[in-house]
């Protein structure tokens, strides 16, 4: 049981290049999330998904696109990278809210992206 | 809107010292509250939680009590260890689309 995995772990891009970050979970979770972590700003939600085939915007969605074609995968795309997108990106997943009444999110190890 | 405010870090303590990391929140309704911990080079993991007022969450010697009257959820530990060195995030879940709102994080450094 690998939990939440992210690919790649590190990446350096030049301004204007594109790339896709892959998140995979093997816990059969309904919900998946993409965050970015910047110094002094905590984690900010980029996009999220409440089920296969659905996506929604979070707090800072501009410059990013996402897709959830399979329940276990959540892809984050940068079409034209900018230096402001230099950050550490975390994927998370969780069960649909149920009897527990709360939402524990399980996080991947992160992807460190540098845009030059 | 919802927000979480944490004390600024870094916090530097000697081993076996008492730890308090303050967290206050603003939210509508009755949020669930969490503390997540991030060890160096890793993702976040849930440390403890409280889902209603006056609940006390506890794990690995850490505790936090959900205080609705003061909108606070301060993290405490009676005797910290070097292995507790990490970044601690306070977070709330108001139940809206299961999204979490995080504080900015507080770095804890414990020295021998």
Tab-separated table of N, CA, C and O in Angstrom, chain B residues 10-90:
chain	number	residue	atom	x	y	z
B	10	UNK	N	10.647	30.758	13.666
B	10	UNK	CA	10.769	29.426	14.252
B	10	UNK	C	10.742	29.459	15.780
B	10	UNK	O	11.042	30.469	16.390
B	11	UNK	N	10.348	28.351	16.346
B	11	UNK	CA	10.380	28.152	17.782
B	11	UNK	C	11.543	27.219	18.080
B	11	UNK	O	11.613	26.118	17.529
B	12	UNK	N	12.443	27.666	18.928
B	12	UNK	CA	13.612	26.863	19.283
B	12	UNK	C	13.546	26.520	20.758
B	12	UNK	O	13.434	27.426	21.596
B	13	UNK	N	13.582	25.234	21.070
B	13	UNK	CA	13.489	24.766	22.448
B	13	UNK	C	14.569	23.745	22.729
B	13	UNK	O	15.033	23.046	21.822
B	14	UNK	N	14.903	23.631	23.980
B	14	UNK	CA	15.795	22.566	24.417
B	14	UNK	C	14.974	21.309	24.661
B	14	UNK	O	13.771	21.381	24.980
B	15	UNK	N	15.612	20.170	24.500
B	15	UNK	CA	14.913	18.897	24.747
B	15	UNK	C	14.336	18.900	26.148
B	15	UNK	O	14.955	19.400	27.087
B	16	UNK	N	13.142	18.340	26.276
B	16	UNK	CA	12.375	18.214	27.524
B	16	UNK	C	11.666	19.510	27.915
B	16	UNK	O	10.996	19.546	28.944
B	17	UNK	N	11.761	20.547	27.120
B	17	UNK	CA	11.025	21.785	27.410
B	17	UNK	C	9.559	21.620	27.063
B	17	UNK	O	9.166	20.713	26.320
B	18	UNK	N	8.749	22.542	27.602
B	18	UNK	CA	7.317	22.561	27.325
B	18	UNK	C	7.049	23.361	26.050
B	18	UNK	O	7.639	24.414	25.834
B	19	UNK	N	6.145	22.819	25.229
B	19	UNK	CA	5.844	23.446	23.953
B	19	UNK	C	4.409	23.951	23.922
B	19	UNK	O	3.474	23.230	24.316
B	20	UNK	N	4.231	25.179	23.445
B	20	UNK	CA	2.921	25.693	23.062
B	20	UNK	C	3.044	26.369	21.707
B	20	UNK	O	3.927	27.207	21.525
B	21	UNK	N	2.192	25.989	20.779
B	21	UNK	CA	2.079	26.693	19.499
B	21	UNK	C	0.637	27.174	19.395
B	21	UNK	O	-0.301	26.375	19.408
B	22	UNK	N	0.483	28.482	19.310
B	22	UNK	CA	-0.860	29.058	19.300
B	22	UNK	C	-1.506	28.984	17.928
B	22	UNK	O	-0.850	29.170	16.898
B	23	UNK	N	-2.820	28.750	17.946
B	23	UNK	CA	-3.605	28.725	16.719
B	23	UNK	C	-4.980	29.298	17.025
B	23	UNK	O	-5.641	28.852	17.969
B	24	UNK	N	-5.389	30.293	16.264
B	24	UNK	CA	-6.751	30.810	16.351
B	24	UNK	C	-7.381	30.762	14.970
B	24	UNK	O	-6.675	30.739	13.956
B	25	UNK	N	-8.693	30.764	14.938
B	25	UNK	CA	-9.359	30.596	13.649
B	25	UNK	C	-10.564	31.519	13.536
B	25	UNK	O	-11.102	31.999	14.528
B	26	UNK	N	-10.961	31.727	12.298
B	26	UNK	CA	-12.202	32.419	11.971
B	26	UNK	C	-12.965	31.532	11.004
B	26	UNK	O	-12.409	31.103	9.985
B	27	UNK	N	-14.191	31.216	11.355
B	27	UNK	CA	-14.978	30.341	10.483
B	27	UNK	C	-16.458	30.514	10.771
B	27	UNK	O	-16.838	30.865	11.885
B	28	UNK	N	-17.257	30.243	9.775
B	28	UNK	CA	-18.689	30.179	9.986
B	28	UNK	C	-19.053	28.739	10.329
B	28	UNK	O	-18.363	27.799	9.944
B	29	UNK	N	-20.095	28.580	11.057
B	29	UNK	CA	-20.527	27.233	11.401
B	29	UNK	C	-19.662	26.612	12.478
B	29	UNK	O	-19.085	27.301	13.320
B	30	UNK	N	-19.540	25.293	12.415
B	30	UNK	CA	-18.844	24.533	13.454
B	30	UNK	C	-17.757	23.671	12.802
B	30	UNK	O	-17.992	22.509	12.487
B	31	UNK	N	-16.573	24.249	12.636
B	31	UNK	CA	-15.526	23.516	11.900
B	31	UNK	C	-14.920	22.397	12.713
B	31	UNK	O	-14.959	22.411	13.952
B	32	UNK	N	-14.348	21.431	12.026
B	32	UNK	CA	-13.432	20.491	12.643
B	32	UNK	C	-12.037	21.108	12.573
B	32	UNK	O	-11.719	21.824	11.630
B	33	UNK	N	-11.217	20.824	13.575
B	33	UNK	CA	-9.888	21.432	13.666
B	33	UNK	C	-8.823	20.359	13.699
B	33	UNK	O	-9.033	19.269	14.267
B	34	UNK	N	-7.684	20.675	13.093
B	34	UNK	CA	-6.615	19.692	12.936
B	34	UNK	C	-5.257	20.329	13.191
B	34	UNK	O	-5.065	21.518	12.980
B	35	UNK	N	-4.329	19.492	13.607
B	35	UNK	CA	-2.917	19.814	13.540
B	35	UNK	C	-2.253	18.769	12.645
B	35	UNK	O	-2.408	17.559	12.868
B	36	UNK	N	-1.538	19.279	11.639
B	36	UNK	CA	-0.741	18.428	10.762
B	36	UNK	C	0.729	18.715	11.043
B	36	UNK	O	1.109	19.838	11.404
B	37	UNK	N	1.581	17.701	10.831
B	37	UNK	CA	3.021	17.859	11.029
B	37	UNK	C	3.741	17.482	9.738
B	37	UNK	O	3.339	16.542	9.034
B	38	UNK	N	4.772	18.264	9.432
B	38	UNK	CA	5.590	17.988	8.243
B	38	UNK	C	7.036	17.827	8.677
B	38	UNK	O	7.698	18.797	9.060
B	39	UNK	N	7.542	16.605	8.609
B	39	UNK	CA	8.946	16.345	8.914
B	39	UNK	C	9.794	16.700	7.703
B	39	UNK	O	9.301	16.712	6.565
B	40	UNK	N	11.046	17.005	7.900
B	40	UNK	CA	11.908	17.450	6.801
B	40	UNK	C	11.859	16.521	5.593
B	40	UNK	O	12.018	15.307	5.726
B	41	UNK	N	11.600	17.101	4.420
B	41	UNK	CA	11.605	16.336	3.184
B	41	UNK	C	10.382	15.471	2.952
B	41	UNK	O	10.354	14.678	2.003
B	42	UNK	N	9.363	15.612	3.787
B	42	UNK	CA	8.177	14.761	3.657
B	42	UNK	C	6.918	15.587	3.437
B	42	UNK	O	6.916	16.809	3.565
B	43	UNK	N	5.831	14.888	3.115
B	43	UNK	CA	4.523	15.526	3.042
B	43	UNK	C	3.932	15.683	4.431
B	43	UNK	O	4.509	15.259	5.423
B	44	UNK	N	2.764	16.315	4.490
B	44	UNK	CA	2.100	16.515	5.767
B	44	UNK	C	1.421	15.231	6.223
B	44	UNK	O	0.961	14.433	5.400
B	45	UNK	N	1.329	15.065	7.533
B	45	UNK	CA	0.561	13.950	8.073
B	45	UNK	C	-0.243	14.452	9.269
B	45	UNK	O	0.195	15.336	10.003
B	46	UNK	N	-1.405	13.863	9.440
B	46	UNK	CA	-2.290	14.288	10.512
B	46	UNK	C	-1.694	13.938	11.860
B	46	UNK	O	-1.293	12.796	12.111
B	47	UNK	N	-1.632	14.904	12.756
B	47	UNK	CA	-1.119	14.679	14.100
B	47	UNK	C	-2.274	14.440	15.077
B	47	UNK	O	-2.259	13.487	15.834
B	48	UNK	N	-3.271	15.324	15.066
B	48	UNK	CA	-4.434	15.142	15.927
B	48	UNK	C	-5.587	15.964	15.392
B	48	UNK	O	-5.402	16.837	14.550
B	49	UNK	N	-6.764	15.696	15.937
B	49	UNK	CA	-7.962	16.368	15.448
B	49	UNK	C	-8.965	16.561	16.586
B	49	UNK	O	-8.894	15.893	17.610
B	50	UNK	N	-9.913	17.476	16.370
B	50	UNK	CA	-11.049	17.654	17.272
B	50	UNK	C	-12.229	18.105	16.427
B	50	UNK	O	-12.093	19.005	15.598
B	51	UNK	N	-13.355	17.468	16.600
B	51	UNK	CA	-14.479	17.720	15.708
B	51	UNK	C	-15.594	18.554	16.326
B	51	UNK	O	-16.507	18.971	15.619
B	52	UNK	N	-15.539	18.810	17.635
B	52	UNK	CA	-16.565	19.665	18.221
B	52	UNK	C	-15.994	20.384	19.437
B	52	UNK	O	-14.952	19.990	19.984
B	53	UNK	N	-16.689	21.412	19.851
B	53	UNK	CA	-16.242	22.253	20.964
B	53	UNK	C	-15.970	21.416	22.211
B	53	UNK	O	-16.705	20.482	22.519
B	54	UNK	N	-14.856	21.768	22.885
B	54	UNK	CA	-14.394	21.142	24.125
B	54	UNK	C	-13.749	19.775	23.918
B	54	UNK	O	-13.266	19.184	24.887
B	55	UNK	N	-13.731	19.286	22.698
B	55	UNK	CA	-13.015	18.050	22.412
B	55	UNK	C	-11.521	18.286	22.603
B	55	UNK	O	-10.998	19.350	22.285
B	56	UNK	N	-10.817	17.265	23.082
B	56	UNK	CA	-9.356	17.315	23.157
B	56	UNK	C	-8.804	16.252	22.235
B	56	UNK	O	-9.127	15.070	22.380
B	57	UNK	N	-7.988	16.685	21.287
B	57	UNK	CA	-7.280	15.747	20.432
B	57	UNK	C	-5.914	15.463	21.033
B	57	UNK	O	-5.296	16.343	21.628
B	58	UNK	N	-5.434	14.220	20.883
B	58	UNK	CA	-4.128	13.888	21.431
B	58	UNK	C	-3.477	12.781	20.610
B	58	UNK	O	-4.161	11.915	20.052
B	59	UNK	N	-2.136	12.855	20.543
B	59	UNK	CA	-1.377	11.855	19.802
B	59	UNK	C	0.105	12.102	20.060
B	59	UNK	O	0.557	13.258	20.053
B	60	UNK	N	0.870	11.067	20.296
B	60	UNK	CA	2.332	11.135	20.463
B	60	UNK	C	2.732	12.134	21.535
B	60	UNK	O	3.798	12.765	21.433
B	61	UNK	N	1.932	12.329	22.549
B	61	UNK	CA	2.243	13.251	23.629
B	61	UNK	C	1.784	14.679	23.375
B	61	UNK	O	1.865	15.528	24.261
B	62	UNK	N	1.314	14.958	22.169
B	62	UNK	CA	0.774	16.273	21.838
B	62	UNK	C	-0.719	16.314	22.174
B	62	UNK	O	-1.417	15.312	22.052
B	63	UNK	N	-1.183	17.512	22.581
B	63	UNK	CA	-2.596	17.708	22.869
B	63	UNK	C	-3.047	19.066	22.346
B	63	UNK	O	-2.243	20.001	22.255
B	64	UNK	N	-4.343	19.148	22.027
B	64	UNK	CA	-4.937	20.432	21.678
B	64	UNK	C	-6.413	20.358	22.013
B	64	UNK	O	-7.059	19.338	21.740
B	65	UNK	N	-6.953	21.438	22.585
B	65	UNK	CA	-8.356	21.468	22.986
B	65	UNK	C	-9.101	22.487	22.142
B	65	UNK	O	-8.652	23.635	21.997
B	66	UNK	N	-10.226	22.103	21.610
B	66	UNK	CA	-11.089	22.935	20.767
B	66	UNK	C	-11.858	23.889	21.677
B	66	UNK	O	-12.780	23.498	22.385
B	67	UNK	N	-11.469	25.175	21.639
B	67	UNK	CA	-12.095	26.190	22.478
B	67	UNK	C	-12.934	27.108	21.596
B	67	UNK	O	-12.402	28.000	20.926
B	68	UNK	N	-14.237	26.905	21.620
B	68	UNK	CA	-15.098	27.705	20.747
B	68	UNK	C	-15.204	29.134	21.250
B	68	UNK	O	-15.263	30.077	20.467
B	69	UNK	N	-15.177	29.320	22.567
B	69	UNK	CA	-15.363	30.662	23.118
B	69	UNK	C	-14.211	31.595	22.762
B	69	UNK	O	-14.395	32.800	22.633
B	70	UNK	N	-13.014	31.026	22.600
B	70	UNK	CA	-11.852	31.837	22.228
B	70	UNK	C	-11.395	31.540	20.792
B	70	UNK	O	-10.370	32.073	20.352
B	71	UNK	N	-12.149	30.751	20.076
B	71	UNK	CA	-11.812	30.301	18.705
B	71	UNK	C	-10.340	29.924	18.605
B	71	UNK	O	-9.594	30.424	17.750
B	72	UNK	N	-9.933	29.007	19.465
B	72	UNK	CA	-8.521	28.619	19.513
B	72	UNK	C	-8.372	27.114	19.533
B	72	UNK	O	-9.294	26.371	19.906
B	73	UNK	N	-7.165	26.675	19.159
B	73	UNK	CA	-6.838	25.240	19.134
B	73	UNK	C	-5.328	25.138	19.306
B	73	UNK	O	-4.595	24.710	18.440
B	74	UNK	N	-4.838	25.523	20.467
B	74	UNK	CA	-3.401	25.598	20.718
B	74	UNK	C	-2.806	24.209	20.898
B	74	UNK	O	-3.376	23.367	21.615
B	75	UNK	N	-1.635	24.000	20.315
B	75	UNK	CA	-0.937	22.717	20.403
B	75	UNK	C	0.034	22.751	21.575
B	75	UNK	O	0.788	23.718	21.720
B	76	UNK	N	0.046	21.688	22.380
B	76	UNK	CA	0.931	21.618	23.542
B	76	UNK	C	1.581	20.247	23.642
B	76	UNK	O	1.003	19.238	23.229
B	77	UNK	N	2.787	20.267	24.209
B	77	UNK	CA	3.452	19.011	24.562
B	77	UNK	C	4.299	19.279	25.797
B	77	UNK	O	5.008	20.286	25.861
B	78	UNK	N	4.226	18.383	26.741
B	78	UNK	CA	4.885	18.616	28.019
B	78	UNK	C	6.395	18.516	27.988
B	78	UNK	O	7.091	19.196	28.742
B	79	UNK	N	6.936	17.686	27.072
B	79	UNK	CA	8.382	17.457	27.046
B	79	UNK	C	8.773	17.100	25.617
B	79	UNK	O	8.553	15.962	25.179
B	80	UNK	N	9.340	18.073	24.916
B	80	UNK	CA	9.651	17.827	23.503
B	80	UNK	C	10.960	17.055	23.352
B	80	UNK	O	11.838	17.099	24.229
B	81	UNK	N	11.076	16.377	22.237
B	81	UNK	CA	12.268	15.618	21.891
B	81	UNK	C	12.854	16.154	20.592
B	81	UNK	O	12.146	16.811	19.815
B	82	UNK	N	14.109	15.846	20.358
B	82	UNK	CA	14.756	16.280	19.115
B	82	UNK	C	13.960	15.797	17.901
B	82	UNK	O	13.832	16.499	16.894
B	83	UNK	N	13.391	14.600	18.019
B	83	UNK	CA	12.630	14.024	16.905
B	83	UNK	C	11.322	14.762	16.613
B	83	UNK	O	10.680	14.488	15.591
B	84	UNK	N	10.930	15.695	17.470
B	84	UNK	CA	9.729	16.505	17.220
B	84	UNK	C	10.017	17.698	16.309
B	84	UNK	O	9.086	18.430	15.939
B	85	UNK	N	11.259	17.914	15.972
B	85	UNK	CA	11.624	19.019	15.082
B	85	UNK	C	10.927	18.838	13.748
B	85	UNK	O	11.109	17.816	13.056
B	86	UNK	N	10.111	19.822	13.378
B	86	UNK	CA	9.273	19.712	12.185
B	86	UNK	C	8.536	21.036	12.016
B	86	UNK	O	8.692	21.962	12.810
B	87	UNK	N	7.709	21.098	10.973
B	87	UNK	CA	6.812	22.237	10.799
B	87	UNK	C	5.404	21.778	11.140
B	87	UNK	O	4.958	20.730	10.658
B	88	UNK	N	4.705	22.563	11.948
B	88	UNK	CA	3.372	22.207	12.421
B	88	UNK	C	2.347	23.167	11.813
B	88	UNK	O	2.517	24.387	11.865
B	89	UNK	N	1.297	22.584	11.256
B	89	UNK	CA	0.243	23.362	10.601
B	89	UNK	C	-1.092	23.152	11.312
B	89	UNK	O	-1.523	22.016	11.511
B	90	UNK	N	-1.734	24.235	11.635
B	90	UNK	CA	-3.098	24.197	12.131
B	90	UNK	C	-4.034	24.317	10.931
B	90	UNK	O	-3.730	25.047	9.975
